[in-house]
Coordinates of C-alpha atoms and ligand atoms in Angstrom, one line a residue:
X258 CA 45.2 9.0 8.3
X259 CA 43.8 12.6 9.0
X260 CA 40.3 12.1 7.9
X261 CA 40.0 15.6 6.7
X262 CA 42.6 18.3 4.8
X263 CA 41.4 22.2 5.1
X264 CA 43.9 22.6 2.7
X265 CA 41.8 21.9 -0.4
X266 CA 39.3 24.8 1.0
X267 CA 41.8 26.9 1.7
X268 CA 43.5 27.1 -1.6
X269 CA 39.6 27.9 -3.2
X270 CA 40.5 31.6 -1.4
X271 CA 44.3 31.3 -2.5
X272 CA 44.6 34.9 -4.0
X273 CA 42.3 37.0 -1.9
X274 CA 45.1 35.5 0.3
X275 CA 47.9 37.0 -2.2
X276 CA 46.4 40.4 -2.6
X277 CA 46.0 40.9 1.2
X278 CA 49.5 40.2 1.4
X279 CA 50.9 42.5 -1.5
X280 CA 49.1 45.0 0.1
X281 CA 50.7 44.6 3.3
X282 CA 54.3 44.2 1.6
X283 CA 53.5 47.3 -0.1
X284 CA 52.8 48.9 3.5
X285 CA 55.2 47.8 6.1
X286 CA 55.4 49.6 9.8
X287 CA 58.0 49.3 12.6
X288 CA 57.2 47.4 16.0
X289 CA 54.6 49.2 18.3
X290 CA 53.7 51.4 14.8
X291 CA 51.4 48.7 12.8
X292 CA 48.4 50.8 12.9
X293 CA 47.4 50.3 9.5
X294 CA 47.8 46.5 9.8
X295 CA 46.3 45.7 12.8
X296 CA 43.7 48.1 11.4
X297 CA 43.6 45.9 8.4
X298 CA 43.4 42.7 10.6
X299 CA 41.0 43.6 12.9
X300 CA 38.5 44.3 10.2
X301 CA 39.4 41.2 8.0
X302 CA 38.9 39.0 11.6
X303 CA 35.5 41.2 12.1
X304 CA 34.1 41.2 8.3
X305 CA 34.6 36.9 9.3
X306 CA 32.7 37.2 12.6
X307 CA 35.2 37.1 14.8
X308 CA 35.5 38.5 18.1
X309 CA 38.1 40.3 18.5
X310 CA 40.3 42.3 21.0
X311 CA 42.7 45.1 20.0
X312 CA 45.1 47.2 21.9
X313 CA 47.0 43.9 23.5
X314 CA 50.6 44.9 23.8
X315 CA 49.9 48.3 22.4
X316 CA 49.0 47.3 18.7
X317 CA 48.9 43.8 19.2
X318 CA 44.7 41.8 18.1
X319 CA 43.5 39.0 19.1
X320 CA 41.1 37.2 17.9
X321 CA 38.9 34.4 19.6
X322 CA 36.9 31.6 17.6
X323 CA 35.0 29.3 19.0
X324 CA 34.1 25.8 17.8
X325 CA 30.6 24.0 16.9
X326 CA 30.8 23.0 20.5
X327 CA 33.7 24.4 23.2
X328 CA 32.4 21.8 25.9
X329 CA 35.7 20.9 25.7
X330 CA 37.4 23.2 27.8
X331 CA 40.3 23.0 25.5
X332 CA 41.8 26.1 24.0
X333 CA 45.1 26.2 21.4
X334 CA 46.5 29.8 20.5
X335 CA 48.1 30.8 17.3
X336 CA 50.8 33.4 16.7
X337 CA 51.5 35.6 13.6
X338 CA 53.8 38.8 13.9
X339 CA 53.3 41.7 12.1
X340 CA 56.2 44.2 11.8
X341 CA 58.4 45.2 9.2
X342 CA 62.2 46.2 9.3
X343 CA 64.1 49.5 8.5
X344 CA 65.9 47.9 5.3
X345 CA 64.9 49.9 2.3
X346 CA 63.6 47.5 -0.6
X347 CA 65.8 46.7 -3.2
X348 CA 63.3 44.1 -5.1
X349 CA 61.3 45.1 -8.1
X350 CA 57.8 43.7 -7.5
X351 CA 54.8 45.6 -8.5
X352 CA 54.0 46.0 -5.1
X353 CA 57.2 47.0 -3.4
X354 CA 57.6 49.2 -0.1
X355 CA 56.0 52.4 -0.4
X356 CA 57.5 53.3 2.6
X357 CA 60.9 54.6 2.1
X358 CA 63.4 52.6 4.1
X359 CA 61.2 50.0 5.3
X360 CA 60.0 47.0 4.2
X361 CA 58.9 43.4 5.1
X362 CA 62.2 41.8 4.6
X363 CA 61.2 38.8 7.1
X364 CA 58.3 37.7 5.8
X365 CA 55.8 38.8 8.8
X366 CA 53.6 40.1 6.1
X367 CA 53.1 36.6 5.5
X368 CA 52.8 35.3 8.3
X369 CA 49.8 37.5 9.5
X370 CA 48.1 36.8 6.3
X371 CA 48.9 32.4 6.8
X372 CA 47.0 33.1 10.3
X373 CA 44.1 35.2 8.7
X374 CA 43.5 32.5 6.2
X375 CA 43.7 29.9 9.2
X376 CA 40.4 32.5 10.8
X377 CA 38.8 32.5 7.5
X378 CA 38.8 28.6 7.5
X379 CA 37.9 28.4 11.0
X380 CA 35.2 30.4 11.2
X381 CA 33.6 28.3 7.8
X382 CA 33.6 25.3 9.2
X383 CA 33.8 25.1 13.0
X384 CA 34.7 21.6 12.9
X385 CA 36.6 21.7 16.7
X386 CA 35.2 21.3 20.0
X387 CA 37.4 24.4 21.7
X388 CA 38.5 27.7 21.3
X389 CA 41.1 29.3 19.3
X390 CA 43.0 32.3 20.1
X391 CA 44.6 34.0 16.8
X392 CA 47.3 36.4 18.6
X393 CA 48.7 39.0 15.8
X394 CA 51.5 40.0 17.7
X395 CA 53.4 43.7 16.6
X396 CA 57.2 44.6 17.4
X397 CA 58.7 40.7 17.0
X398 CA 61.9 42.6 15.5
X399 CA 63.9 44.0 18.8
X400 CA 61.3 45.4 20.4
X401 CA 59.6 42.4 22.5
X402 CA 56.3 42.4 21.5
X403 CA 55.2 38.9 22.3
X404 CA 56.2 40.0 25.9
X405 CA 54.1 42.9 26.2
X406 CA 51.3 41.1 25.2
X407 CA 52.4 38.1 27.5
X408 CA 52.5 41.2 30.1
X409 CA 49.0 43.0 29.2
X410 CA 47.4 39.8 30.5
X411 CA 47.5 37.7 27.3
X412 CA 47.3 34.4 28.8
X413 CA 44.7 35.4 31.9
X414 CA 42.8 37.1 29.3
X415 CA 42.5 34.6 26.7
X416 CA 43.9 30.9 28.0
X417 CA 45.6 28.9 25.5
X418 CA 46.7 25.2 26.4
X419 CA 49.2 25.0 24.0
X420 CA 50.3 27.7 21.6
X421 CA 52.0 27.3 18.1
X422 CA 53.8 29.6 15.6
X423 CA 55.3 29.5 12.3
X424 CA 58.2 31.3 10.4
X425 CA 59.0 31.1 7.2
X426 CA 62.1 29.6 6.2
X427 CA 63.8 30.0 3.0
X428 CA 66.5 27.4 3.4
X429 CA 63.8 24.6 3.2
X430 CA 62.2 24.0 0.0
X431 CA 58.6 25.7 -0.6
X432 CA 55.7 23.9 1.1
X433 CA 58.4 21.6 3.6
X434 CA 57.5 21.9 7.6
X435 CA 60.5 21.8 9.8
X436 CA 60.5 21.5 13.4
X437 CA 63.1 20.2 16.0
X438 CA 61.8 18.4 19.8
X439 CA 63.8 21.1 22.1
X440 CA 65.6 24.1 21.0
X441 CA 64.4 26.1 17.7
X442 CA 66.0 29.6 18.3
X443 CA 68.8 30.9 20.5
X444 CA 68.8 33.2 23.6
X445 CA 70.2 36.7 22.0
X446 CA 72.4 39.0 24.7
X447 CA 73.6 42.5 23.9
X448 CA 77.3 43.3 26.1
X449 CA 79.1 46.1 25.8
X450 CA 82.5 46.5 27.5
X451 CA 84.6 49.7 28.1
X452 CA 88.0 49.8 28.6
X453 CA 89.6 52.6 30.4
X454 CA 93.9 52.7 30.2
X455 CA 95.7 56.2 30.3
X456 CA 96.2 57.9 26.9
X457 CA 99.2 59.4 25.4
X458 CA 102.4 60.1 22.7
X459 CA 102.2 57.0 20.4
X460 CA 106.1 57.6 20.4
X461 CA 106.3 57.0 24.2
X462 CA 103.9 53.9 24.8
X463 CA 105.7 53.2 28.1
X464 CA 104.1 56.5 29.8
X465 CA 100.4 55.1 28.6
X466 CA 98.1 52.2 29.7
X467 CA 97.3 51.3 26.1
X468 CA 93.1 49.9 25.9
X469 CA 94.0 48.7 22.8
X470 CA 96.4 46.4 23.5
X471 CA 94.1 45.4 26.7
X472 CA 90.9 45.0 24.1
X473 CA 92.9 42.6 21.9
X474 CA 93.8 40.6 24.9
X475 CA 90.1 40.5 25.8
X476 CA 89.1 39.5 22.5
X477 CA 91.8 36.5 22.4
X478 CA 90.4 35.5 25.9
X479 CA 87.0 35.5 25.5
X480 CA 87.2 32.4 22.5
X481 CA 88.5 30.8 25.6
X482 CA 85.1 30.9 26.7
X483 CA 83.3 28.4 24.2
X484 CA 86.4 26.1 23.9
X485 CA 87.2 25.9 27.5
X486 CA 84.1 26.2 29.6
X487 CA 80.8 25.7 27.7
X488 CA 80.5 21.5 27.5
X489 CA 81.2 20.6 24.3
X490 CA 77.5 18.7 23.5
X491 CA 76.3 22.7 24.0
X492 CA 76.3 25.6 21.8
X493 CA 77.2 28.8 22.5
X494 CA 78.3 32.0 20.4
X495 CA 80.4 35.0 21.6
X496 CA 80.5 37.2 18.6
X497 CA 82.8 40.9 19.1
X498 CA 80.8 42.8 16.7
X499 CA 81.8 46.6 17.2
X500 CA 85.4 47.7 18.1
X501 CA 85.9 51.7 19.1
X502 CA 89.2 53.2 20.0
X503 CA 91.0 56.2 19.3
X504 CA 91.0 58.4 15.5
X505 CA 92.4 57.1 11.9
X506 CA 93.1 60.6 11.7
X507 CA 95.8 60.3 14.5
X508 CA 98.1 57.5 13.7
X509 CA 100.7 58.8 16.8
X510 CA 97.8 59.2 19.4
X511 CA 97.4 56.3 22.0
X512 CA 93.7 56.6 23.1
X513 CA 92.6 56.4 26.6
X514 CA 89.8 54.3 26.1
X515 CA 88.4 51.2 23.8
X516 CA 84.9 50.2 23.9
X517 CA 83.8 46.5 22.3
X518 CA 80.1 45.7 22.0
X519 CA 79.0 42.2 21.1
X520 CA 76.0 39.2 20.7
X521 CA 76.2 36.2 22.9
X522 CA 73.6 33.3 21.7
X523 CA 72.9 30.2 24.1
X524 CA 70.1 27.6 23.8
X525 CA 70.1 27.2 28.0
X526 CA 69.9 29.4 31.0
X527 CA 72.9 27.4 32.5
X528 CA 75.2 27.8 29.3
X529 CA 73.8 31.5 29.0
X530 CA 75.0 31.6 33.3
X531 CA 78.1 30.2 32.3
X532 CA 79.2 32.8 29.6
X533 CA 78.2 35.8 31.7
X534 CA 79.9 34.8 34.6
X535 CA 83.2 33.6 32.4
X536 CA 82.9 37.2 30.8
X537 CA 82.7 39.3 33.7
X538 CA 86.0 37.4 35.4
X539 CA 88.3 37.2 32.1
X540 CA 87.6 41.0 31.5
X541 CA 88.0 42.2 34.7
X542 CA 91.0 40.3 35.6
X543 CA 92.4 40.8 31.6
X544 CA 92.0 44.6 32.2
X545 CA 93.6 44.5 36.0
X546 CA 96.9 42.2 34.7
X547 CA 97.7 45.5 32.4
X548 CA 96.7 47.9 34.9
X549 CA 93.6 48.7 33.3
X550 CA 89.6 48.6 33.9
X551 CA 87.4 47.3 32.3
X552 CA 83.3 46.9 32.9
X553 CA 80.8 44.7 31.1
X554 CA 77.3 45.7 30.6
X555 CA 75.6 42.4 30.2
X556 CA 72.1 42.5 28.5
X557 CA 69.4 39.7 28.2
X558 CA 67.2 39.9 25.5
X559 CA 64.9 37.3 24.1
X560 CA 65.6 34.1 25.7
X561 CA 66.1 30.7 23.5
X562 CA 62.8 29.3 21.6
X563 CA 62.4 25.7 23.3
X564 CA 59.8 23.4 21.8
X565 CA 57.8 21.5 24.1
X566 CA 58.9 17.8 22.5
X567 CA 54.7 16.7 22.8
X568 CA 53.6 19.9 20.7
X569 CA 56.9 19.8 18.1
X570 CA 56.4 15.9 17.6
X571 CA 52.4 17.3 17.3
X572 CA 53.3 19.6 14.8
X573 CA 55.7 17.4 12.9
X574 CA 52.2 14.2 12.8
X575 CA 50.1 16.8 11.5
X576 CA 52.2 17.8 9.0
X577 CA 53.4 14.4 7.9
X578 CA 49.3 13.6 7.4
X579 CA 48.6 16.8 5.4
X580 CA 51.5 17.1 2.9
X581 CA 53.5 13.4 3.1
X582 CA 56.6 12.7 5.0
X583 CA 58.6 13.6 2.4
X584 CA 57.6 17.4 3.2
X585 CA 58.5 17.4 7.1
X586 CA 61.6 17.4 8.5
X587 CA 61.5 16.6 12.4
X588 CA 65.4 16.9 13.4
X589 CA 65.5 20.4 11.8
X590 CA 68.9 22.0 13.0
X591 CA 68.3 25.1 15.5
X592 CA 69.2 28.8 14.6
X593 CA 71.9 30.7 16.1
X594 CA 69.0 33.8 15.2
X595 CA 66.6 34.3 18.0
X596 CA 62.4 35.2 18.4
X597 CA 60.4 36.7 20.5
X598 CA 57.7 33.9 20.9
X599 CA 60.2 32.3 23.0
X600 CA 58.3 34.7 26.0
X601 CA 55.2 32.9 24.8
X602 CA 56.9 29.8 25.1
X603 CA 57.7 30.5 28.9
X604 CA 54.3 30.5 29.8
X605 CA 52.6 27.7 27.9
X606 CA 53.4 24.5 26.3
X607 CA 53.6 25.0 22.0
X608 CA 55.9 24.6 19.3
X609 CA 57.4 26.8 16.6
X610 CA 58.0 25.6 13.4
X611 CA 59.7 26.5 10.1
X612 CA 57.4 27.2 6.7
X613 CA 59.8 26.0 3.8
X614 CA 60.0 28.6 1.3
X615 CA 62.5 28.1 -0.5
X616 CA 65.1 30.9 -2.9
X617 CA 67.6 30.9 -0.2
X618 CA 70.1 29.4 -3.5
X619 CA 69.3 32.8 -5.0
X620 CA 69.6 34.8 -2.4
X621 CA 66.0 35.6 -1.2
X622 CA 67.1 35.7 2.4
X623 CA 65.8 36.9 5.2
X624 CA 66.3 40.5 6.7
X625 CA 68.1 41.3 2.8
X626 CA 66.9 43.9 0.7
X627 CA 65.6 41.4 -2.1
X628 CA 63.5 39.3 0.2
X629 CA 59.9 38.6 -0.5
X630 CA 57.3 36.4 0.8
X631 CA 56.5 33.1 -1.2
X632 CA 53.0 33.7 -1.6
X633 CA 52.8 30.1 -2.9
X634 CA 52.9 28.6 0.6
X635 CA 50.5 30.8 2.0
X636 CA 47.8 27.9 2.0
X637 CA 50.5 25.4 3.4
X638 CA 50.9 27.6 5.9
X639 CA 47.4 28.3 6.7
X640 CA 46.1 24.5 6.8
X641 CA 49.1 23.4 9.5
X642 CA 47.1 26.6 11.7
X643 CA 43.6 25.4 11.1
X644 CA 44.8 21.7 11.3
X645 CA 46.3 22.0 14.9
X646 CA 43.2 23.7 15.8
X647 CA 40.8 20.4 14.5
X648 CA 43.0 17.9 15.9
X649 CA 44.3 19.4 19.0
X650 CA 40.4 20.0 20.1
X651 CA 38.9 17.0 17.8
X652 CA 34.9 17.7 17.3
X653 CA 34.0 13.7 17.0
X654 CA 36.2 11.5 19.7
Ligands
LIG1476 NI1 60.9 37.2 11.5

């Protein structure tokens, strides 16, 4: 049994945890733009004592704690990101958006106050032999902020041995760790593909080269993709989410060219390889059998979020001594969604894991308009941070 909980000391600074929180709800900023928050942090991290580093990955801070003793060696780094989405709010809480058309409708408001109530804990008690590296990350939403601070140095700047991260989870009931031993989040790809026929008289199709016809033959070929070539043990999405051709306002005109833009999402370079290269040969060769052509634009964004299976099965111990087995599921099912903590996850060892928040049954999800942080977990969240700190780098051996 964990001989020590910083959960009961965390909950005595429960709401000073919820009013930093509101307030950063009420204030929400876009990727690369959290001035005011990582203003906020930096000074919350300082007024603890905390060194800290700002300007890593533009508005990214980091902040670096080190145990009673760091004889160790040992370091373990913890990630919170802090940007907000363009969504404008539609929820009614006191302390709604003030900024039209944004607002923290994932919950990263949250999240940066679960790691600065980790730092607050931390820096009371001290009880690890090590160093912790609190990383509040900005621009986790699209704009790949976790690699620009992985490209700024992060790692040769402040080494981390293993590295964890949380996101909340409103399909999982309030307080309930999930984690899964491999893939967490999938590999998100952006394609685009144009299709150039020969436009003409809608009355006359046999003078034309119609795309459209060409672009629903594309479309029926590419679910050939998942069903034919991807082995069936392994995911893999191909999603058409954007179709463009022609004008409703000219029913008789046969367009010269269709353009469809779509996600792929893949847990594994080789099944990610595997679409691609299935993509570009159906598409050209689709396009070329009607005498059309046709040319992908194939873009990788944010790889898949593997676990490392030690640091997942870590996390999943450590959460099983803290709040019961009961509250930890270790086989949770992997997202189609993807995260940018995956780039993190590339360079060192760590786990990401899910903070059960429950109100998914009433329709407090994620990136909609009604969403709001469960300020309730905020301590569970907080003690599974400080808690992989104490018992990855354990004071008494
Ligand atoms: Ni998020």
């Amino acid at each position: 049994m964990y001989p020590r909980s910083p959960l009961a000391s965390i909950q005595k600074f429960h709401q000073e945890l919820v009013a930093l929180r509101q307030d950063l709800h009420a204030h929400p900023e876009l990727g690369f733009q959290e001035l005011r928050t990582s203003g906020i942090v930096a000074g919350a991290l300082e007024a603890l004592g905390v060194e800290v580093h700002r300007g890593i990955g533009k508005t990214g801070v980091v902040g670096v704690i080190r145990g009673q003793r760091h004889d160790s060696g040992l370091s373990v780094g913890l990630r919170a990101d802090m940007d907000a989405l363009p969504i404008k709010e539609e929820g009614n809480a006191a302390y709604c958006s003030t900024v039209p058309g944004l607002m923290h409708a994932c919950g990263h408001d949250g999240h940066t106050t679960v790691l600065l109530g980790a730092a607050k804990y931390l820096m009371q008690h001290r009880h690890f032999n090590g160093t912790a590296v609190l990383i509040f990350q900005p621009a986790e939403e699209g704009l790949g902020g976790a690699q620009a601070m992985v490209e700024d140095g992060l790692f040769e700047r402040f080494p981390c041995d293993s590295i964890y991260a949380l996101h909340n989870w409103p399909a999982l009931p309030a307080g309930t760790i999930g984690i899964n031993p491999g893939p967490m989040m999938a590999a998100s790809d952006r394609w685009e593909v144009t299709i150039e026929g020969r436009g003409g008289h809608g009355a006359h199709p046999y003078q034309t080269i119609d795309p459209i016809v060409v672009a629903a033959q594309i479309i029926t070929a590419l679910q050939t993709i998942v069903s034919r070539n991807v082995h069936p043990v392994e995911s893999a999405v191909i999603s058409v989410g954007h179709i463009q051709a022609g004008s409703a306002k000219a029913p008789s005109v046969i367009p010269g060219r269709a353009l469809l833009v779509g996600t792929v999402r893949t847990f594994s370079d080789e099944v990610q390889q595997v679409v691609e290269s299935r993509m570009r040969a159906l598409i050209a060769s689709v396009a070329q059998a009607f005498g059309a052509t046709a040319e992908l634009k194939y873009h990788r964004s944010y790889p898949a979020t593997i676990n490392s299976a030690k640091q997942a099965n870590f996390v999943a111990d450590v959460a099983t001594d803290l709040f019961g087995a009961e509250h930890v599921v270790r086989d949770l099912i992997p997202s189609m969604g993807s995260e940018d903590f995956s780039y993190m996850l590339r360079k060192r060892p760590g786990a990401y894991f899910r903070l059960g928040q429950g109100g998914a049954e009433q329709g407090r999800l994620l990136h909609n308009a009604n969403f709001d942080f469960n300020d309730a977990v905020i301590p569970v969240g907080s003690a599974m941070f400080a808690a992989l700190v104490e018992r990855s780098m354990p004071l008494e051996k």
